[in-house]
Short mmCIF file of N, CA and C and ligand atoms in Angstrom, two decimals:
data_model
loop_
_atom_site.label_atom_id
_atom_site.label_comp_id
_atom_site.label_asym_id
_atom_site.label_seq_id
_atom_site.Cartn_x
_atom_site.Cartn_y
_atom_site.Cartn_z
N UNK A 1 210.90 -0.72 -96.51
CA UNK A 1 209.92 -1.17 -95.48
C UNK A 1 210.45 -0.78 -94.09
N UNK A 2 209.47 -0.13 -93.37
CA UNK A 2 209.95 0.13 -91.88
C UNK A 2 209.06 -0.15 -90.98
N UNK A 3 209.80 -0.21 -89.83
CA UNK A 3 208.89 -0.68 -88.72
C UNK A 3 207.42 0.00 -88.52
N UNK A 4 207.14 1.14 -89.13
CA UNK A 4 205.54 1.58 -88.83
C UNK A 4 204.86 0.69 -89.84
N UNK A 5 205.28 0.20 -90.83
CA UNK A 5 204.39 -0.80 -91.70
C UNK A 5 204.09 -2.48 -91.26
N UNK A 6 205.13 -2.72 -90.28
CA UNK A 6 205.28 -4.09 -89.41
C UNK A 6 204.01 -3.77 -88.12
N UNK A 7 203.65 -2.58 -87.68
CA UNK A 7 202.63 -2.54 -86.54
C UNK A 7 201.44 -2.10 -87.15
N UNK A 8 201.81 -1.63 -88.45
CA UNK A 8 200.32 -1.77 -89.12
C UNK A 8 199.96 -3.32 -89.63
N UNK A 9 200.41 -3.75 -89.89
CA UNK A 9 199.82 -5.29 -89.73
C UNK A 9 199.80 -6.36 -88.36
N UNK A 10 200.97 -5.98 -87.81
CA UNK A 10 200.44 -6.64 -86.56
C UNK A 10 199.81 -6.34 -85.16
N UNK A 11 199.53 -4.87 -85.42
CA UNK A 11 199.20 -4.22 -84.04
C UNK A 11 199.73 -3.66 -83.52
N UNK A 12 199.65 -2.93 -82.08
CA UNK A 12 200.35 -1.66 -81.48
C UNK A 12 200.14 -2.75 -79.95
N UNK A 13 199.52 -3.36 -79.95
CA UNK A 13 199.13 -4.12 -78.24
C UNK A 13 200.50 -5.04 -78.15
N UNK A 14 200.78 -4.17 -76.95
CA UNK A 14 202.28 -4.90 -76.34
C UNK A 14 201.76 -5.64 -74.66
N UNK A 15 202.28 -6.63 -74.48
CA UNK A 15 201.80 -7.59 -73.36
C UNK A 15 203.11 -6.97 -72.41
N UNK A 16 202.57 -6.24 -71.27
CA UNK A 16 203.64 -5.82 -70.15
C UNK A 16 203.56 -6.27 -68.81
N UNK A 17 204.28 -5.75 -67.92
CA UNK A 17 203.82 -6.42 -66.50
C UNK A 17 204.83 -5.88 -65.58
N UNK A 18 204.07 -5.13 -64.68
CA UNK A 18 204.93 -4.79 -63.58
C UNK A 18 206.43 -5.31 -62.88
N UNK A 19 207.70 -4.10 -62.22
CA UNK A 19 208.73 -5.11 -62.36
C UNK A 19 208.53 -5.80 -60.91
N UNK A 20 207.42 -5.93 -60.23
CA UNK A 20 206.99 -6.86 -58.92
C UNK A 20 206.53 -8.05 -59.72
N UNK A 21 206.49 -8.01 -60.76
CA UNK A 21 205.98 -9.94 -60.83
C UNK A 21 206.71 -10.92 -60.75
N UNK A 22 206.16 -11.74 -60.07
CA UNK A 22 207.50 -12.69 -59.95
C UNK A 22 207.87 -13.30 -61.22
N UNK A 23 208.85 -14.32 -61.26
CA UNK A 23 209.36 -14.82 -62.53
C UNK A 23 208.44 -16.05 -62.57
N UNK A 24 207.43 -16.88 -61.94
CA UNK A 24 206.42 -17.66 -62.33
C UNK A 24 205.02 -16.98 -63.19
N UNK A 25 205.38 -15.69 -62.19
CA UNK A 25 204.08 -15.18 -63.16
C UNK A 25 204.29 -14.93 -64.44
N UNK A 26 205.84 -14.63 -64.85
CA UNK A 26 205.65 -14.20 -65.95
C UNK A 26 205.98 -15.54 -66.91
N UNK A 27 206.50 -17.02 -66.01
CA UNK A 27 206.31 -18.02 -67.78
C UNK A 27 205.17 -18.07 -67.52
N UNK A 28 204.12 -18.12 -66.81
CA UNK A 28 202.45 -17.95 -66.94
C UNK A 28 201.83 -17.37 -67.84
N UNK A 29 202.69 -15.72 -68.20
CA UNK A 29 201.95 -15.23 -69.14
C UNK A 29 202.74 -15.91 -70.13
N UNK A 30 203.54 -15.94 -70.27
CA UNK A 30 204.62 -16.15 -71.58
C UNK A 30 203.97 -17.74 -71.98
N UNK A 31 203.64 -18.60 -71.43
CA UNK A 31 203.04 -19.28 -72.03
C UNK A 31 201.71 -19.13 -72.52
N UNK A 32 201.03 -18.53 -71.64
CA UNK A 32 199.10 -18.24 -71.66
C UNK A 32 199.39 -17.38 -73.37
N UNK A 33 200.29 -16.48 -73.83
CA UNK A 33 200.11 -15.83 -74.87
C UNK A 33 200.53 -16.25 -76.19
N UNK A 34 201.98 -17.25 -75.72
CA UNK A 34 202.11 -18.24 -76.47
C UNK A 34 203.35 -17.28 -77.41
N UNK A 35 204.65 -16.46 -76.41
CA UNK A 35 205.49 -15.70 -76.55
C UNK A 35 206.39 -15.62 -75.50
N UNK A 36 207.30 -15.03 -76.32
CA UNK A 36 208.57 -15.08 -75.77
C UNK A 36 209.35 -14.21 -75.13
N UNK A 37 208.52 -13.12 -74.81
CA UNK A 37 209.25 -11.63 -74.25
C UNK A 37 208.08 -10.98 -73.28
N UNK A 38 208.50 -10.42 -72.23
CA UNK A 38 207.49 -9.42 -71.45
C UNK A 38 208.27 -8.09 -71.98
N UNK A 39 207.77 -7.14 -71.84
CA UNK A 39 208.39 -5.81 -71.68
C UNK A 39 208.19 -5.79 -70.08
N UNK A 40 209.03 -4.89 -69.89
CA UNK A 40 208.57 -4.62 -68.11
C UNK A 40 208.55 -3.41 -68.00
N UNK A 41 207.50 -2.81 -67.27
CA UNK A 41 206.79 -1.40 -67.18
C UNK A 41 206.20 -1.00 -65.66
N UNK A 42 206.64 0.09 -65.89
CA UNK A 42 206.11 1.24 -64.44
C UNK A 42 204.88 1.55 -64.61
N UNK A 43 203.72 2.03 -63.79
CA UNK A 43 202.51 2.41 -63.92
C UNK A 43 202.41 3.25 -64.64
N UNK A 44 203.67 4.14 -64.52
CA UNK A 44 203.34 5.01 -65.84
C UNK A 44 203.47 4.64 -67.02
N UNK A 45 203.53 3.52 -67.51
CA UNK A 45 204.02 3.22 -68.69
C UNK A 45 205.59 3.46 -69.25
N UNK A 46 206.44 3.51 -68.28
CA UNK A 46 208.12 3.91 -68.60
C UNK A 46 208.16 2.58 -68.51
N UNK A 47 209.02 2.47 -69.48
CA UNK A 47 209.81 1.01 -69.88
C UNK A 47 211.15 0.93 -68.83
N UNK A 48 211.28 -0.02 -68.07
CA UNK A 48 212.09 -0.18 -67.16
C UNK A 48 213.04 -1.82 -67.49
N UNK A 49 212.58 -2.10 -68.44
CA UNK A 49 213.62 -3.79 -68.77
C UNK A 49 212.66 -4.28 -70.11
N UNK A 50 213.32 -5.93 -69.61
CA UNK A 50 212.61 -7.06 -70.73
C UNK A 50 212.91 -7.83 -70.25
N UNK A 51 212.28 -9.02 -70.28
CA UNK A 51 212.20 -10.53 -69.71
C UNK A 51 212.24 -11.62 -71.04
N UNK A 52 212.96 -12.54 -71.40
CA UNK A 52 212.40 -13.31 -72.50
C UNK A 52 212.28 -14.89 -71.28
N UNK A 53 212.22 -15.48 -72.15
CA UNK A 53 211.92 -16.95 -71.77
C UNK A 53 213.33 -17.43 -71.62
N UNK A 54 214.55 -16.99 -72.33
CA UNK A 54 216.01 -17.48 -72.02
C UNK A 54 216.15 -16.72 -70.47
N UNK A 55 216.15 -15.59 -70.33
CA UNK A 55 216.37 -15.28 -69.02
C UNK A 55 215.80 -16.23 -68.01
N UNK A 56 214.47 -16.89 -67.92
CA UNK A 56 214.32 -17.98 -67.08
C UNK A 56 214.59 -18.65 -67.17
N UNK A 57 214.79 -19.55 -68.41
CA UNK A 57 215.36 -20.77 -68.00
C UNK A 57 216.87 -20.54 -68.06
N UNK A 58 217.94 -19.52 -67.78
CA UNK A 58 219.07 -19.44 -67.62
C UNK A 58 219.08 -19.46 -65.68
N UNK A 59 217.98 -18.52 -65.42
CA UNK A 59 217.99 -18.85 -64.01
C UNK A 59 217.93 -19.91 -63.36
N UNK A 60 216.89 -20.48 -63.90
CA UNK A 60 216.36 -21.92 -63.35
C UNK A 60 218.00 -22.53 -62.92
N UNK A 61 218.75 -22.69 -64.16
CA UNK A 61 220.01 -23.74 -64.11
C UNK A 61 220.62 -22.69 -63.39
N UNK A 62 221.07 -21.47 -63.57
CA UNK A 62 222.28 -21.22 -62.54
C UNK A 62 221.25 -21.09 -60.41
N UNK A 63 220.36 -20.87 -60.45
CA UNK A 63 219.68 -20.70 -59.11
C UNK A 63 218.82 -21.70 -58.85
N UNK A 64 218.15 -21.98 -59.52
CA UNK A 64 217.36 -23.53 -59.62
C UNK A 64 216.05 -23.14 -59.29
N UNK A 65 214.61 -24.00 -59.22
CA UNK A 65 213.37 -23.04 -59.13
C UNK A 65 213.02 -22.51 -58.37
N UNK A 66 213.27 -21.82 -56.97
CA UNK A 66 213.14 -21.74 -56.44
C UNK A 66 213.30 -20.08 -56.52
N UNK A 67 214.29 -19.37 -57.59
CA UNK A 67 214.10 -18.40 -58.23
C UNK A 67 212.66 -17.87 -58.56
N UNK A 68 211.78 -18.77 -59.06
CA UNK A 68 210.63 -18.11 -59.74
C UNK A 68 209.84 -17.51 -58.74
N UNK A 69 209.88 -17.90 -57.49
CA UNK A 69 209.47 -16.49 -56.61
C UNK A 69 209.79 -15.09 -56.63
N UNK A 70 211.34 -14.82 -56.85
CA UNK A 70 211.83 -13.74 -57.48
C UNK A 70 210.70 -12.89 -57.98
N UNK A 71 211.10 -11.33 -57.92
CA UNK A 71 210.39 -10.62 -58.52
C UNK A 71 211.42 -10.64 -59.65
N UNK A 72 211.02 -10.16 -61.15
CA UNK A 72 211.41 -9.89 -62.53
C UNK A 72 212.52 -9.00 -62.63
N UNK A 73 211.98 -7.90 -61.45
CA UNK A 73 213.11 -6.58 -61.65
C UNK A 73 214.47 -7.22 -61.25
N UNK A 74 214.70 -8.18 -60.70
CA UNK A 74 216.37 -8.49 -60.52
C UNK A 74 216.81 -9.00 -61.79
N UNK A 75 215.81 -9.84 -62.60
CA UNK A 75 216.74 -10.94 -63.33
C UNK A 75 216.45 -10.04 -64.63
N UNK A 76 215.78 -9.02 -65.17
CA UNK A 76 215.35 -8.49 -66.22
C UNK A 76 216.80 -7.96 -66.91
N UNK A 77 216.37 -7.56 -67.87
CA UNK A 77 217.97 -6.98 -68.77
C UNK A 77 217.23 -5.26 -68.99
N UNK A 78 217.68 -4.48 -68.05
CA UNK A 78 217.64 -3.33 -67.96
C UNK A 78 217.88 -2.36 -69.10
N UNK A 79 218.60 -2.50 -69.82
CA UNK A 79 219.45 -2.13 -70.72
C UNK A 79 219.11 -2.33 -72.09
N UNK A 80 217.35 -1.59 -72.11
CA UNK A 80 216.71 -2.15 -73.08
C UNK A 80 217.35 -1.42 -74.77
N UNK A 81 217.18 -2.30 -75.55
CA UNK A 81 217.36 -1.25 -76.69
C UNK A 81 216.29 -1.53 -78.03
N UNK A 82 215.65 -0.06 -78.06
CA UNK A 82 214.19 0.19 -78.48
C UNK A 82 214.45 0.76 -79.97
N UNK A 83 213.80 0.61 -80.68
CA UNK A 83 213.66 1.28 -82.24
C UNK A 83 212.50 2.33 -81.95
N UNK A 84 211.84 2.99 -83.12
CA UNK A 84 211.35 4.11 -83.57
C UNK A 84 210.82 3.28 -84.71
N UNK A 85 209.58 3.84 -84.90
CA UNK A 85 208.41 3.63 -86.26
C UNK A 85 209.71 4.04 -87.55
N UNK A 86 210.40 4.73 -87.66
CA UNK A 86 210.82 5.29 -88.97
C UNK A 86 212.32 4.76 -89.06
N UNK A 87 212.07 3.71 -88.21
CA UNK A 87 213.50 2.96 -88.55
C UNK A 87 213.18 1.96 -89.84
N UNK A 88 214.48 1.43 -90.30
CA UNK A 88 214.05 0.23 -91.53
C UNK A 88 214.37 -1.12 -90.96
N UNK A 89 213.73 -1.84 -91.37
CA UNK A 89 213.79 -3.29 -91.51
C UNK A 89 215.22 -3.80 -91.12
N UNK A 90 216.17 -3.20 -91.99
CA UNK A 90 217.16 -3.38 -92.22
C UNK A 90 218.56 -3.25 -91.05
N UNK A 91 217.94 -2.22 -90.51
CA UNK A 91 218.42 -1.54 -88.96
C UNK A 91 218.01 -2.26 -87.97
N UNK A 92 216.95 -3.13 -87.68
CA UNK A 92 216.55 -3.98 -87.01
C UNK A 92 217.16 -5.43 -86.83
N UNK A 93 216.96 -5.82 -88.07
CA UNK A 93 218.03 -7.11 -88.55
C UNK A 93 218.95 -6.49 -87.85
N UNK A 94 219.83 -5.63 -88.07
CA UNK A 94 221.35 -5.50 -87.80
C UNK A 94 221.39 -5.12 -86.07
N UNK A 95 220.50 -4.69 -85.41
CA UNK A 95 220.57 -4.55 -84.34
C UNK A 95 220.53 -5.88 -83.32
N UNK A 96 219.26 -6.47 -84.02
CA UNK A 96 218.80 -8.13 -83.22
C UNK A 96 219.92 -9.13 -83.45
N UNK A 97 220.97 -8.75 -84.78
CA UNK A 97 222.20 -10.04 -85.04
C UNK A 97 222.90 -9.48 -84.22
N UNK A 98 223.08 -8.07 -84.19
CA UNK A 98 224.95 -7.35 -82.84
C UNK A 98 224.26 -7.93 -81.72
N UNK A 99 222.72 -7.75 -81.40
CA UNK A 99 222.46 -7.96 -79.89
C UNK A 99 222.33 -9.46 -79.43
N UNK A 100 222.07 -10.32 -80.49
CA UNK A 100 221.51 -11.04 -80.16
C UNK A 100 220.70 -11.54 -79.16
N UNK A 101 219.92 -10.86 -79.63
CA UNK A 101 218.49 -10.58 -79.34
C UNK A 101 217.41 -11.02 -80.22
N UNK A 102 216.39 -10.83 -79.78
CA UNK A 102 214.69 -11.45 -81.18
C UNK A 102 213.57 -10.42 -80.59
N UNK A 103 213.70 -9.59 -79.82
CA UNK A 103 212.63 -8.36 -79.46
C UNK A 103 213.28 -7.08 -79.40
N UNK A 104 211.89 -6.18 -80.06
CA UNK A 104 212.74 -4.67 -79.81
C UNK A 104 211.35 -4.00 -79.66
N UNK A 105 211.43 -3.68 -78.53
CA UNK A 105 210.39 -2.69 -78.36
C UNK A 105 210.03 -1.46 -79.19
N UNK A 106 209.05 -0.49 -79.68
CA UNK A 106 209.08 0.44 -80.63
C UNK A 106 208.45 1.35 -79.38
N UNK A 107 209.29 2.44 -79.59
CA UNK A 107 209.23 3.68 -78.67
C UNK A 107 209.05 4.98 -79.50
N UNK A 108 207.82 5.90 -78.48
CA UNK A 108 207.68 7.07 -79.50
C UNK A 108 207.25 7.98 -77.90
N UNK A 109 208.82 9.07 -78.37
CA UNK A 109 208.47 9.99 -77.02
C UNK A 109 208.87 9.28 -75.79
N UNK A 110 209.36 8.23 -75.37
CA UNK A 110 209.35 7.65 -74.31
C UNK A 110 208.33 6.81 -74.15
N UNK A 111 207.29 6.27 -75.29
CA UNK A 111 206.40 5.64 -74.66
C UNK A 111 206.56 4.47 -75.55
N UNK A 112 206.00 2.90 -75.11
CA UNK A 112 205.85 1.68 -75.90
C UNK A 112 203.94 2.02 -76.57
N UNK A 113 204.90 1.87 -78.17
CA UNK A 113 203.99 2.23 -78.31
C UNK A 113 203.80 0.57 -79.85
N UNK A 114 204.23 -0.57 -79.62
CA UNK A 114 204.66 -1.36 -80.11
C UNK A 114 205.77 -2.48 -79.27
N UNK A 115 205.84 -3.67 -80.54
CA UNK A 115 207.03 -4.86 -80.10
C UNK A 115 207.41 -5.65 -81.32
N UNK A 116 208.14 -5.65 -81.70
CA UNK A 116 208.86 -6.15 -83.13
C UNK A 116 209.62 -7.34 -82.60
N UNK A 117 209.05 -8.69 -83.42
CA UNK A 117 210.23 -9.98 -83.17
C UNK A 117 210.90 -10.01 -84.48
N UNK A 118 211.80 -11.33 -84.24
CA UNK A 118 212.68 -11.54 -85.49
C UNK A 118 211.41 -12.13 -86.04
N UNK A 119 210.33 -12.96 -85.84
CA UNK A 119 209.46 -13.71 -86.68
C UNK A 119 208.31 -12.45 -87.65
N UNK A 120 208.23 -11.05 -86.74
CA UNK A 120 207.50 -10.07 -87.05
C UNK A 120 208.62 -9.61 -88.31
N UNK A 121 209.58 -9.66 -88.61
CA UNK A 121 210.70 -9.26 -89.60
C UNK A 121 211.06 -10.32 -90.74
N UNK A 122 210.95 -11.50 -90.52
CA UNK A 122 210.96 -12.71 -91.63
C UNK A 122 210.02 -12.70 -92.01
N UNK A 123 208.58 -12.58 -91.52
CA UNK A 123 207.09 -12.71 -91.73
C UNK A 123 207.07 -11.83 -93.25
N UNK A 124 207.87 -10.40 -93.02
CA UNK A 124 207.76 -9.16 -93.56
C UNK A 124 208.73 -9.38 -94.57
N UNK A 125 209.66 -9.88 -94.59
CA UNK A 125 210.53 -9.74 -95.82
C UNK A 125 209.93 -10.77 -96.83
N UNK A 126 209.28 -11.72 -96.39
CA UNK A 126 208.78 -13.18 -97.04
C UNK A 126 208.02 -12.20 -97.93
N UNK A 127 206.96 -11.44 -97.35
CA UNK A 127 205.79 -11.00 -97.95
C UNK A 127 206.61 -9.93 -99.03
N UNK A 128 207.45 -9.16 -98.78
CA UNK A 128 208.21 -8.36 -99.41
C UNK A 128 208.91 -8.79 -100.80
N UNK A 129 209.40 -9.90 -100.89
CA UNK A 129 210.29 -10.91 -101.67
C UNK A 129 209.06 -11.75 -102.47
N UNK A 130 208.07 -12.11 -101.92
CA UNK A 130 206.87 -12.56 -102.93
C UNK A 130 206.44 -11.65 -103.87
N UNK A 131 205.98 -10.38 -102.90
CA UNK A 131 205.15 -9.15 -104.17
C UNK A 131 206.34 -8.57 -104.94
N UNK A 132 207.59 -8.88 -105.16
CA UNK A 132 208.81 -8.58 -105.95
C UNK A 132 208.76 -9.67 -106.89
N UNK A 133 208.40 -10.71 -106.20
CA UNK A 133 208.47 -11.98 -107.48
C UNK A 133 207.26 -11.82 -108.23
N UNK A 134 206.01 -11.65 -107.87
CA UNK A 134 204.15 -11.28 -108.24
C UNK A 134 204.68 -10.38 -109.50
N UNK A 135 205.20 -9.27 -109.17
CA UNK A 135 205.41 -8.21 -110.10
C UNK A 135 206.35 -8.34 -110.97
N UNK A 136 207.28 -9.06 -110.49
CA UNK A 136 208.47 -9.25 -112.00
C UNK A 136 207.88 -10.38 -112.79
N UNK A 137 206.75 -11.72 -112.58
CA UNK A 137 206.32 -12.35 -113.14
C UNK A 137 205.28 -11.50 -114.06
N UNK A 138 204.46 -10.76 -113.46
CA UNK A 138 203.35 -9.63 -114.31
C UNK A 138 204.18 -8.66 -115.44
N UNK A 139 205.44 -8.36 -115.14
CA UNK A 139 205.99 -7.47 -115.62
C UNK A 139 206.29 -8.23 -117.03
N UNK A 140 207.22 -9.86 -116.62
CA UNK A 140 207.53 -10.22 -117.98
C UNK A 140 206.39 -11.27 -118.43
N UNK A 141 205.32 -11.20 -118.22
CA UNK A 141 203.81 -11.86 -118.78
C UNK A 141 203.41 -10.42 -119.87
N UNK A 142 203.33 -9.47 -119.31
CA UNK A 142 202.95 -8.53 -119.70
C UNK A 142 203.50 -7.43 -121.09
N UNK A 143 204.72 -7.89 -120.37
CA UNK A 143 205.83 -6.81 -121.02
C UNK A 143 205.77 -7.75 -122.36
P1 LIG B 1 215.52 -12.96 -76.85
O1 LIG B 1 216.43 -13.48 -77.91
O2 LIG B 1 214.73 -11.77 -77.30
O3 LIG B 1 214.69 -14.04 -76.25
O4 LIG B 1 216.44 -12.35 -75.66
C1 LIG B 1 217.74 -12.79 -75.38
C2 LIG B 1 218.31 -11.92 -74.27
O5 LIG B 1 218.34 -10.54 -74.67
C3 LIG B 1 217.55 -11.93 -72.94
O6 LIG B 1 218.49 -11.77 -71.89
C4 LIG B 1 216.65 -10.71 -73.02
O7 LIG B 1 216.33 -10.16 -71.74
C5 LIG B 1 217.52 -9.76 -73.81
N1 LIG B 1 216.75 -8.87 -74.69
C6 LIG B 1 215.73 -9.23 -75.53
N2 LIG B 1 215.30 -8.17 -76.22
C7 LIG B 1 216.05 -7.11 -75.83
C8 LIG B 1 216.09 -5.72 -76.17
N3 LIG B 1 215.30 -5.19 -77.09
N4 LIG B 1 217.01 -4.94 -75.53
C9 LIG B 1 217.86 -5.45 -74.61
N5 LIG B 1 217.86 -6.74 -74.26
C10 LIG B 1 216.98 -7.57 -74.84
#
């Protein structure tokens, strides 16, 4: 199983936002969507960071609120690290446990063309590990 089979079930629509938004706007969206990550993006669509919901409330306590005026581009984690459709499942897990991390953007050519969580990857192995059990039950019903 690889990540092009994870955006065929959940979609290719990634929620982004300029790196001028401030950090209120973005728990605004992050709550309004009911998630935990912005990507952060140039007009052209170049991926320039990521925002999760720990990055704010890490600010909050070390700067206090007064941060959330802030624009995003200071507090963002620049240093994004993106997968490819033809990566596996498996490469993902192992990237999100070294990074600890729970988002990975999916990049093709330089472009977001996707967003993979850890819940988009448990969702997938659950379903994976059922139709293994479906079929070894059919197999010895059958067999
Ligand atoms: P998360 O667990 O995804 O909420 O993010 C934890 C921390 O890792 C935050 O500082 C994020 O900005 C950062 N982060 C999340 N996803 C990525 C990613 N794909 N590449 C680099 N940093 C990330």
């Amino acid at each position: 199983m690889n990540v092009a089979a994870i955006l065929k079930l959940k979609g290719r629509e990634v929620l982004t936002a300029p790196p001028d938004t401030s950090l209120f706007e973005i728990a605004e969206l992050l709550s309004e969507h009911r998630i935990g990550c912005i990507v952060i993006a140039e007009p052209d669509g170049k991926v320039s960071g990521i925002v999760s919901e720990r990055d704010i409330v890490r600010e909050i306590a070390n700067v206090g609120a007064s941060v959330l005026k802030e624009p995003v581009e200071s507090y963002m984690t620049k240093s994004v690290v993106s997968c490819r459709e033809s990566d596996t499942m498996d490469r993902l897990m192992g990237e999100m446990t070294a990074h600890r991390f729970r988002h990975m953007p999916v990049v093709d050519r330089g472009r977001l063309i996707g967003l993979v969580s850890i819940g988009d990857v448990v969702r997938m192995r659950i379903a994976e590990a059922e139709m293994e059990a479906a079929a070894m039950r059919e197999y010895i019903a059958t067999g």
